[in-house]
CSV table of C-alpha atoms and ligand atoms in Angstrom, one decimal:
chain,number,residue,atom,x,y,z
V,1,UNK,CA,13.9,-28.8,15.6
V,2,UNK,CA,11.2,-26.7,13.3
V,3,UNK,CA,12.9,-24.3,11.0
V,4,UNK,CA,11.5,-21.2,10.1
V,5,UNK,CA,13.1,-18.9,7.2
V,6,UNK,CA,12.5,-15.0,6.7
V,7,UNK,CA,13.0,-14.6,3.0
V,8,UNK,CA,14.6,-11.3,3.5
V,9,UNK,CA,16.3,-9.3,6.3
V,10,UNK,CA,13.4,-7.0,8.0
V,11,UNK,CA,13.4,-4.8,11.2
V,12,UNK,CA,13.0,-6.4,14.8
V,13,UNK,CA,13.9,-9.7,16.0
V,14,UNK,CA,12.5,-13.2,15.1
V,15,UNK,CA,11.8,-14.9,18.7
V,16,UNK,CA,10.5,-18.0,17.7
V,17,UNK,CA,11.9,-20.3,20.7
V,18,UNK,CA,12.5,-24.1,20.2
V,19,UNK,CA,13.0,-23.4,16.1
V,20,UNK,CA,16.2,-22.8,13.9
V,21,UNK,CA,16.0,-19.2,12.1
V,22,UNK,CA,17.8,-18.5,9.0
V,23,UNK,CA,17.3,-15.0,7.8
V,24,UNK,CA,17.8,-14.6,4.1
V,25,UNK,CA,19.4,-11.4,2.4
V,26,UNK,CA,19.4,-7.6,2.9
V,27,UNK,CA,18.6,-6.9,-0.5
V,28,UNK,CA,16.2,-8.5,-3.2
V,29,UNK,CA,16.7,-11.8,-5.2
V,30,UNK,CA,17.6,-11.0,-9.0
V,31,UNK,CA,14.8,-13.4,-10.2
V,32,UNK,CA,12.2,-15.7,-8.3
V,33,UNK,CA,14.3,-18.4,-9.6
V,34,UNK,CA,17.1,-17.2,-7.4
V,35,UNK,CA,14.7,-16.6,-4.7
V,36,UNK,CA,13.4,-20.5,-4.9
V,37,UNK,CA,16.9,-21.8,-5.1
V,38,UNK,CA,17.8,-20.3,-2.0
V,39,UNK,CA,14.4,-21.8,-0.2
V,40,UNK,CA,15.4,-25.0,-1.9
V,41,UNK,CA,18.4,-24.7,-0.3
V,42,UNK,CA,17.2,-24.4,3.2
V,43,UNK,CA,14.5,-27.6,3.2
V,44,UNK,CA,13.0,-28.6,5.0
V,45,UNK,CA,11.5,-25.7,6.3
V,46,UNK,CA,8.3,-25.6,8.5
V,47,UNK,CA,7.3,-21.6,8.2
V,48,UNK,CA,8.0,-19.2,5.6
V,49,UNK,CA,8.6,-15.6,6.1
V,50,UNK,CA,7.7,-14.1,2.5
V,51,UNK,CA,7.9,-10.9,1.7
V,52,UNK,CA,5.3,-8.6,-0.4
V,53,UNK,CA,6.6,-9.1,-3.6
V,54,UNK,CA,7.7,-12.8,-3.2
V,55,UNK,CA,5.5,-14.9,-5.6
V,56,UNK,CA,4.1,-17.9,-3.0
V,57,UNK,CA,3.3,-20.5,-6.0
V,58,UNK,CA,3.1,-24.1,-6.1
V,59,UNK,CA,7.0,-24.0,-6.7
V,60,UNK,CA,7.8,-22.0,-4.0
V,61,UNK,CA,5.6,-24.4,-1.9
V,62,UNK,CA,7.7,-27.7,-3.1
V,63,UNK,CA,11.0,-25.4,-3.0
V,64,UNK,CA,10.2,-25.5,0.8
V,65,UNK,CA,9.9,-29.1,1.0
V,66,UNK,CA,7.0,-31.3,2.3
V,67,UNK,CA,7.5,-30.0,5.7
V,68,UNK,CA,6.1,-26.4,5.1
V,69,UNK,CA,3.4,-25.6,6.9
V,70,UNK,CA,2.8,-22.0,6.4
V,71,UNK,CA,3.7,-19.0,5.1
V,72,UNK,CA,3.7,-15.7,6.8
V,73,UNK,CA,3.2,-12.4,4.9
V,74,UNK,CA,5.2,-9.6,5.8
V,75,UNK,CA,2.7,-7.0,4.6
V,76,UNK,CA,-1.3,-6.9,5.1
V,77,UNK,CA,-1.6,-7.0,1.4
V,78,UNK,CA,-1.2,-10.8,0.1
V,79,UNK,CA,-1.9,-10.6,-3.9
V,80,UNK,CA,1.1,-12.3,-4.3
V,81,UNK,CA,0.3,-15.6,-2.4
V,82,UNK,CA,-1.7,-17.9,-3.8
V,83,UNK,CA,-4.2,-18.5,-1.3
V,84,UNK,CA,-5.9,-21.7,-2.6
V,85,UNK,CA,-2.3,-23.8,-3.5
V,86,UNK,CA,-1.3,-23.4,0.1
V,87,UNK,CA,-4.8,-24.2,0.9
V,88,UNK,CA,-4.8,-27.6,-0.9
V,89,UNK,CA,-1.7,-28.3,0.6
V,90,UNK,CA,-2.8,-27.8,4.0
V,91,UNK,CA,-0.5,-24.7,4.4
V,92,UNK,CA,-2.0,-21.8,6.6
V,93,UNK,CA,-1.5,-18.3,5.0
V,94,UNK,CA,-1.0,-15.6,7.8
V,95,UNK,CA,0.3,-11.5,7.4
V,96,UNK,CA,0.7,-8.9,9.3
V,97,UNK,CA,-1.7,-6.1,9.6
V,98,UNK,CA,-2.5,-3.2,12.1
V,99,UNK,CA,1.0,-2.6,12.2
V,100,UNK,CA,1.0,-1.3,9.0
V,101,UNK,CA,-1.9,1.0,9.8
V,102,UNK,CA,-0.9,4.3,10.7
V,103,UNK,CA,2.5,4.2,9.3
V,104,UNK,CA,0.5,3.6,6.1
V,105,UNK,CA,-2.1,6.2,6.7
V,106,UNK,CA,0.5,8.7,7.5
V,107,UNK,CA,1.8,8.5,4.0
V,108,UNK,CA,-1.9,9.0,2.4
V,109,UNK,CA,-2.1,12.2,4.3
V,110,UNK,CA,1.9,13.3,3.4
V,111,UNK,CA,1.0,12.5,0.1
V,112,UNK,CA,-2.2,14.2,0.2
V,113,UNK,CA,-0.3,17.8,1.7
V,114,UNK,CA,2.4,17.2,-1.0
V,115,UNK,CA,0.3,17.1,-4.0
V,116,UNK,CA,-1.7,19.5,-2.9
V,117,UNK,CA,1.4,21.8,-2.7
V,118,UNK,CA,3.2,21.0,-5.5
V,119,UNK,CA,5.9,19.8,-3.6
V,120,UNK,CA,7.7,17.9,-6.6
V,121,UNK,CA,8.3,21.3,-7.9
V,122,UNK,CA,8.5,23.5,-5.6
V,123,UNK,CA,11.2,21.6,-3.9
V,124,UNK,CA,13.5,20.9,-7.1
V,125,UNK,CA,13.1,24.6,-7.2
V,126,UNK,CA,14.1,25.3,-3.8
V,127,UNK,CA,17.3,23.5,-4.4
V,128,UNK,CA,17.8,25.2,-7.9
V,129,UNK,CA,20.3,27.9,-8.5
V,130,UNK,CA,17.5,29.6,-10.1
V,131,UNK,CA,16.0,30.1,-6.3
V,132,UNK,CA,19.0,32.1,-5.4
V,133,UNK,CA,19.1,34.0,-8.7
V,134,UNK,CA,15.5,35.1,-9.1
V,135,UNK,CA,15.4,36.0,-5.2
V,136,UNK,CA,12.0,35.6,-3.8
V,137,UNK,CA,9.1,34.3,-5.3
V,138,UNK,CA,5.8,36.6,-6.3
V,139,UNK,CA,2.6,35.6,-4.2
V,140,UNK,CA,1.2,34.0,-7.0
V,141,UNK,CA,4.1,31.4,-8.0
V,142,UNK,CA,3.8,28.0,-7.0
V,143,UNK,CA,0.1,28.4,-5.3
V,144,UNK,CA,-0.8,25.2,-4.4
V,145,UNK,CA,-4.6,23.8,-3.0
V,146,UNK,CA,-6.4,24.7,0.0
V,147,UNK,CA,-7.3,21.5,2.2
V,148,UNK,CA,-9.4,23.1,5.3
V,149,UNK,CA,-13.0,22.0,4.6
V,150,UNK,CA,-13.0,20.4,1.4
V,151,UNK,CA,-13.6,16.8,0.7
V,152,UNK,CA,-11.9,13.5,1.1
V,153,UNK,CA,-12.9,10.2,-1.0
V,154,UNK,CA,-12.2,7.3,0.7
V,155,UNK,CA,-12.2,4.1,-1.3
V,156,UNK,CA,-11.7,1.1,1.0
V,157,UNK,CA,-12.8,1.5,4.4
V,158,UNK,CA,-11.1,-0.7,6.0
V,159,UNK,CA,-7.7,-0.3,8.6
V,160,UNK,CA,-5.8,2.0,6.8
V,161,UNK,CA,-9.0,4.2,5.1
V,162,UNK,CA,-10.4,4.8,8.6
V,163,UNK,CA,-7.2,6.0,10.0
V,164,UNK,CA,-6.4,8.2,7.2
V,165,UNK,CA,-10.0,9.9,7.4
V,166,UNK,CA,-9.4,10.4,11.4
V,167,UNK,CA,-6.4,12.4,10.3
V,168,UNK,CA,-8.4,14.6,7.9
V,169,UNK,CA,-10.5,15.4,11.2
V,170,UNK,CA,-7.8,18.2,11.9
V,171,UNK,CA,-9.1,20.1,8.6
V,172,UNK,CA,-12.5,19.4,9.0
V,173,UNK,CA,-13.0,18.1,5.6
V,174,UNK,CA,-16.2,16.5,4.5
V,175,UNK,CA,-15.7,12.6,4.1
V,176,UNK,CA,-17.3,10.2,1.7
V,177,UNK,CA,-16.3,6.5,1.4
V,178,UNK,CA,-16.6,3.9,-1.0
V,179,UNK,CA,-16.7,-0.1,0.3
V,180,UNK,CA,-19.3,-2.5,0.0
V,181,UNK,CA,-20.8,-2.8,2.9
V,182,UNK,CA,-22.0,-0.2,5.1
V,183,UNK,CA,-19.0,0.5,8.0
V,184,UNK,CA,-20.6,2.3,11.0
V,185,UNK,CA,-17.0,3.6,12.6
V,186,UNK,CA,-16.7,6.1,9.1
V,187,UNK,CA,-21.1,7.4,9.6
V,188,UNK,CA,-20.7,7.9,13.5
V,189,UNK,CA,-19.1,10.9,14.7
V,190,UNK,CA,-16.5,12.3,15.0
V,191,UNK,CA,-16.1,11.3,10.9
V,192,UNK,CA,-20.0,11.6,10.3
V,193,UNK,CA,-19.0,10.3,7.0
V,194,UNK,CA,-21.6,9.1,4.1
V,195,UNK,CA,-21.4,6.0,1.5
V,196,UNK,CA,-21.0,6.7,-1.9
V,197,UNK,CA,-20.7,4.8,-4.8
V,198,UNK,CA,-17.7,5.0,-6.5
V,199,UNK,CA,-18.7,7.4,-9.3
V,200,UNK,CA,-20.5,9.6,-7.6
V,201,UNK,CA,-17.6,10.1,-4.9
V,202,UNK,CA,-15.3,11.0,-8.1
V,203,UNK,CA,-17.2,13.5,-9.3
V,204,UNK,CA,-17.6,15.2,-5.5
V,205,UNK,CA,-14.5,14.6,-3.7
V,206,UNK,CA,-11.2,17.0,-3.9
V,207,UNK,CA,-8.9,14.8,-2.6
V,208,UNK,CA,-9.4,10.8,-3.1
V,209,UNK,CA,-7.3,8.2,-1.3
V,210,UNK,CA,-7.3,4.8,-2.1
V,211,UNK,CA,-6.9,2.2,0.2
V,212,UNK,CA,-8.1,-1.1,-1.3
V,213,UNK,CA,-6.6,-4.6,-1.3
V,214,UNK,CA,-5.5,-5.7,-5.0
V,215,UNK,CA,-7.9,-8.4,-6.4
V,216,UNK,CA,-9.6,-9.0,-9.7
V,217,UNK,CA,-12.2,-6.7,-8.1
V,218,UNK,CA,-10.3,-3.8,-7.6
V,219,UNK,CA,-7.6,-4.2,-10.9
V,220,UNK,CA,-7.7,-0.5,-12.5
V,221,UNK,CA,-11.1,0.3,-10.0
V,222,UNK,CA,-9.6,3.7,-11.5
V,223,UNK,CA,-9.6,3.9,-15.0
V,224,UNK,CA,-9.9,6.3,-18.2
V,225,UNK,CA,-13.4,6.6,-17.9
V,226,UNK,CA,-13.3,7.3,-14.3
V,227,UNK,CA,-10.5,9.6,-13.9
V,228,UNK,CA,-12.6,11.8,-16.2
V,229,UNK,CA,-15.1,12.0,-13.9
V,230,UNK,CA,-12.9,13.7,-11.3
V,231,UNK,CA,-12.8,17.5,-10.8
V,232,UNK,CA,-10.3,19.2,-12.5
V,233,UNK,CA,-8.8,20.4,-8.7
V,234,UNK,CA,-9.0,17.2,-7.8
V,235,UNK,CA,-6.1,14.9,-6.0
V,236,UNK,CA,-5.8,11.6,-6.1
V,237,UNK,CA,-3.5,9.2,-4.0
V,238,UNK,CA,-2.8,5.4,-3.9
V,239,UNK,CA,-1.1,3.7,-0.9
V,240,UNK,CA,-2.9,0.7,-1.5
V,241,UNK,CA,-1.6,-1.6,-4.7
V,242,UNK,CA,-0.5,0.0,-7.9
V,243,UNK,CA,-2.4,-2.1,-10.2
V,244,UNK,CA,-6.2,-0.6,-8.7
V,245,UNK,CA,-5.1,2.7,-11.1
V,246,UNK,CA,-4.8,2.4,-14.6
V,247,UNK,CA,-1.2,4.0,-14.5
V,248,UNK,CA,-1.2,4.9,-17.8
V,249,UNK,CA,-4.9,6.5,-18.0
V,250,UNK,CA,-3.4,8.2,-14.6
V,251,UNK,CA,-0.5,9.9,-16.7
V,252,UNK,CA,-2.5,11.0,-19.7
V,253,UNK,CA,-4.2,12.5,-17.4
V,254,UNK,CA,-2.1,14.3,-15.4
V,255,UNK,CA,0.0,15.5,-18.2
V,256,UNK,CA,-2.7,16.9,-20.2
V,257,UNK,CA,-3.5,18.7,-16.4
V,258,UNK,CA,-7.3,16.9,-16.7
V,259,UNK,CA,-6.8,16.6,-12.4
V,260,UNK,CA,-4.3,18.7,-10.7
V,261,UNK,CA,-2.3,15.9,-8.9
V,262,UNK,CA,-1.6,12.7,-7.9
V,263,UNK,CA,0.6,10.8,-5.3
V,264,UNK,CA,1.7,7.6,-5.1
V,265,UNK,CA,3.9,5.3,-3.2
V,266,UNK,CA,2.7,1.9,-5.0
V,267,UNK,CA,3.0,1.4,-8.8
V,268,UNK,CA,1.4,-0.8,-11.4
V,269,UNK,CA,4.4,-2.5,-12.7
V,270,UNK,CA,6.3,-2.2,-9.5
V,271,UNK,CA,9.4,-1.2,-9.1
V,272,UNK,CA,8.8,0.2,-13.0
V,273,UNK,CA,7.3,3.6,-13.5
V,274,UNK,CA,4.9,3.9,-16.7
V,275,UNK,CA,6.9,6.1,-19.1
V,276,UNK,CA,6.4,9.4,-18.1
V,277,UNK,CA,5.5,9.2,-14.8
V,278,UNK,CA,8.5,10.5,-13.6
V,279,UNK,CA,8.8,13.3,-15.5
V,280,UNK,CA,5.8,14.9,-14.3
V,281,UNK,CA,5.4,17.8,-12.1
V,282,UNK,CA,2.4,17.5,-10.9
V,283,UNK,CA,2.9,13.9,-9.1
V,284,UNK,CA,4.7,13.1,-5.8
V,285,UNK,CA,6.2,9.7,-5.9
V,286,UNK,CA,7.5,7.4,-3.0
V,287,UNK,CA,8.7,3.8,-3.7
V,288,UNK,CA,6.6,2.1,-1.6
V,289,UNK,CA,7.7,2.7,1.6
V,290,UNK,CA,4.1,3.2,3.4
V,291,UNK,CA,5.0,0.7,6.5
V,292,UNK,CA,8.4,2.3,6.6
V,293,UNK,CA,8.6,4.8,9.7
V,294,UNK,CA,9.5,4.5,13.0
V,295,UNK,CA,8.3,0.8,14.7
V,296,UNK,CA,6.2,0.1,12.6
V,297,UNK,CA,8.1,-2.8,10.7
V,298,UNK,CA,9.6,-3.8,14.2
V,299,UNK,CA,5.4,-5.0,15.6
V,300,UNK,CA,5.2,-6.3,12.0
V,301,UNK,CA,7.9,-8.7,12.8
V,302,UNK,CA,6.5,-9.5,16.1
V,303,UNK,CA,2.9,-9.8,14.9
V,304,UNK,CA,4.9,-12.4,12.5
V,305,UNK,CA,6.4,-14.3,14.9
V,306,UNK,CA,3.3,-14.6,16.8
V,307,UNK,CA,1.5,-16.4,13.7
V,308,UNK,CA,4.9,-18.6,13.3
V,309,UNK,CA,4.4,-20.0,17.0
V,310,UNK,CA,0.9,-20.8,16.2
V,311,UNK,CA,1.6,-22.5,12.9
V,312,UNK,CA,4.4,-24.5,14.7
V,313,UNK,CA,1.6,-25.2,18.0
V,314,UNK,CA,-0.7,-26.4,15.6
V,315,UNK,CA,-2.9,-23.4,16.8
V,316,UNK,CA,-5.6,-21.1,15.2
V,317,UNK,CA,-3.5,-18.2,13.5
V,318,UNK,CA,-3.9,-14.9,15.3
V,319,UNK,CA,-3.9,-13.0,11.7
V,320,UNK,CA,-5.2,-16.0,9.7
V,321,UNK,CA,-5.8,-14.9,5.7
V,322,UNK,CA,-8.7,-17.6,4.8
V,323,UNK,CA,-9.2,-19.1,1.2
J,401,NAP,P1,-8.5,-3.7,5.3
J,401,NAP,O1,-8.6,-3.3,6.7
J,401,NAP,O2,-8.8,-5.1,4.9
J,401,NAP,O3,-9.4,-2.7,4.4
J,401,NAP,C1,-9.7,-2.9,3.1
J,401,NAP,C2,-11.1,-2.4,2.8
J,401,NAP,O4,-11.3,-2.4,1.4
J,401,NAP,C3,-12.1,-3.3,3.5
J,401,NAP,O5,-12.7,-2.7,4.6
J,401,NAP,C4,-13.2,-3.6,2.4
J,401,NAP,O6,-14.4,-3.2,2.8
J,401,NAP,C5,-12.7,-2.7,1.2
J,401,NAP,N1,-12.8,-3.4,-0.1
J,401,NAP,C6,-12.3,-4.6,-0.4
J,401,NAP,N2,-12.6,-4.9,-1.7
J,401,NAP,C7,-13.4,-3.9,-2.1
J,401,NAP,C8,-14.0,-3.6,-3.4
J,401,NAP,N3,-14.0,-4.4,-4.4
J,401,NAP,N4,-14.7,-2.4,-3.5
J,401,NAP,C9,-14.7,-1.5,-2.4
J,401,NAP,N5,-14.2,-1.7,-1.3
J,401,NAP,C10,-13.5,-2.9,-1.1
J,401,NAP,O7,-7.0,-3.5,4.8
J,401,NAP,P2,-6.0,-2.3,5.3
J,401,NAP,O8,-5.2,-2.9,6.4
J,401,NAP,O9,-6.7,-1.0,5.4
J,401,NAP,O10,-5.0,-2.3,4.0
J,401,NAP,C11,-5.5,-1.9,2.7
J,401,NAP,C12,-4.4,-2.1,1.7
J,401,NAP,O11,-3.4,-1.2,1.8
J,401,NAP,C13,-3.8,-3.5,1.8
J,401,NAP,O12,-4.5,-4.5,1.1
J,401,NAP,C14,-2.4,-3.3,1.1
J,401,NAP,O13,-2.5,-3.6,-0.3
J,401,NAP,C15,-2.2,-1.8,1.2
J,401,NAP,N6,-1.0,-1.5,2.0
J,401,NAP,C16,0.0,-0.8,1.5
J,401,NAP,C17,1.1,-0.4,2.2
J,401,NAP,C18,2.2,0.4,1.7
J,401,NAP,O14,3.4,0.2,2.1
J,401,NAP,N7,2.0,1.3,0.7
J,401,NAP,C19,1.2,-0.8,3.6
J,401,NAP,C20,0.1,-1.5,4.1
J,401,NAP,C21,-1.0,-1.9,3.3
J,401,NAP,P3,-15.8,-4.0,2.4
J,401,NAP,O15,-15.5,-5.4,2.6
J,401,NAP,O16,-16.9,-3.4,3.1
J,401,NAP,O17,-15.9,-3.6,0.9
């Protein structure tokens, strides 16, 4: 019988019939050493189940055994695989996207609203004594940005950067995005959006939200010289990969008040802030939970199982990820 292995415990149910399933543990491995000796452990194993931050190497591919045949993301994003070992060896790379979509978008936009309205401190102020104390607040304490008609940057116009913008239709913002080839869905109505290069749409936008996948590309896209070409009422937010922002340009920046805000639910050196970052007002943080509401991580477990049962058919993958 095939056996399949999910690296970690996720939402929703694995119904892969005909295979063994061993799901691994609720919480993360201490190293990828520990994470490999467990694989090792379970071989031979036909499909892997990795996880975002698993690193899919040639050892994790010989931890699995000769047997493997493919590996399955558990995320849309797939930095951490490496696409062309598991090519060589014949191993098909799958993940999981459009499940992630609007869970994902949804935190753009809640990070978007929260910068905007200084909703780091205005909430540790709310739950302060001094709230309580001081009574009431003047009309002119903790004024935040206005959002109705203003622009939105969108960098990455893919899944997520399209859904996000749709939401921004409520506010009738004017929206620019940034990809490199021309996507019709963000120029037609009801988005009526126009292509900018990337610093042009810097210097114009009020609220920029980045939504592209991590790649040598894309490593800090946003940098020192950048940022400084950002309004000083601008916002910027990253649901994407933490490593597309220079995270420390990003806090210089912010602390010396060069942009107004920031908000972020992924992190360069993930799960470690740059020294700094959490001190700051002026950014909203989230540890990386964009996928994480409501069924979203359920259909990514299904959308899993339905690459598993083509791997073990022998068939094309539904949500292939090509060399
Ligand atoms: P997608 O549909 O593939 O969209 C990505 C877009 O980025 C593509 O349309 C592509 O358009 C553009 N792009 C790629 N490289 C570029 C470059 N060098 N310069 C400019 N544009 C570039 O992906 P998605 O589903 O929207 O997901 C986007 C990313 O979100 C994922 O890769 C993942 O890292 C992240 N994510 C995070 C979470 C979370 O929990 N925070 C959850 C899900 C996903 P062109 O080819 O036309 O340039």
């Amino acid at each position: 019988m095939p056996k399949v292995i999910v690296t970690r415990k996720t939402p929703g149910e694995y119904d892969i019939p005909g295979a063994e399933v061993v799901i691994g543990r609720e919480g993360p491995y201490e190293t990828q050493e520990e994470l490999l000796e467990w694989i090792a452990s379970q071989a031979p194993i036909d499909v892997i189940v990795s996880m975002y931050n698993d690193r899919v190497d040639d050892a994790y591919l010989d931890a699995a055994g000769p047997t493997i045949k493919g590996v399955v993301n558990f995320a849309v994003g797939h930095e951490n695989i490496d696409v062309a070992a598991c090519a060589r060896r014949g191993v098909k790379v799958g993940n999981t996207p459009k499940a992630v979509t609007e869970g994902t978008a949804d935190m753009a936009i809640l990070l978007i609203l929260a910068a905007a309205r200084r909703m780091t401190e205005a909430g540790r102020y709310a739950r302060s004594p001094e709230y309580a104390e001081k009574g009431q607040l003047s009309m002119s304490d903790l004024v935040g940005l206005d959002i109705a008609g203003r622009t939105l940057l969108i960098v990455g116009a893919g899944r997520i950067g399209y859904a996000t913008a749709m939401r921004s239709i409520g506010w009738g913002m004017n929206v620019l995005y940034v990809a490199r080839s021309r996507h019709y869905a963000f120029e037609f109505a009801p988005l009526n959006a126009r292509k900018v290069e990337l610093d042009e749409g810097l210097a114009e936008a009020d609220y920029i939200s980045i939504h592209v996948p991590y790649s040598e590309a894309t490593h800090h896209m946003i940098d020192a010289r950048r940022i400084g070409l950002m309004k000083k009422r601008a916002v910027i937010v990253n649901t994407a990969r933490g490593a597309v922002i220079d995270e420390q340009a990003l806090v210089d920046a912010l602390r010396e008040k060069r942009i107004f805000g920031a908000g972020l639910d992924v992190y360069e050196h993930e799960p470690i802030l740059t020294p700094g970052l959490a001190e700051l007002d002026n950014a909203v943080l989230m540890p990386h939970i964009g996928s994480g509401a409501g069924r979203y991580r359920e259909m990514m477990a299904d959308i899993a199982c339905q690459n598993v049962r083509a791997i073990l058919a022998g068939e094309d993958l539904p949500f292939e990820v090509k060399p």
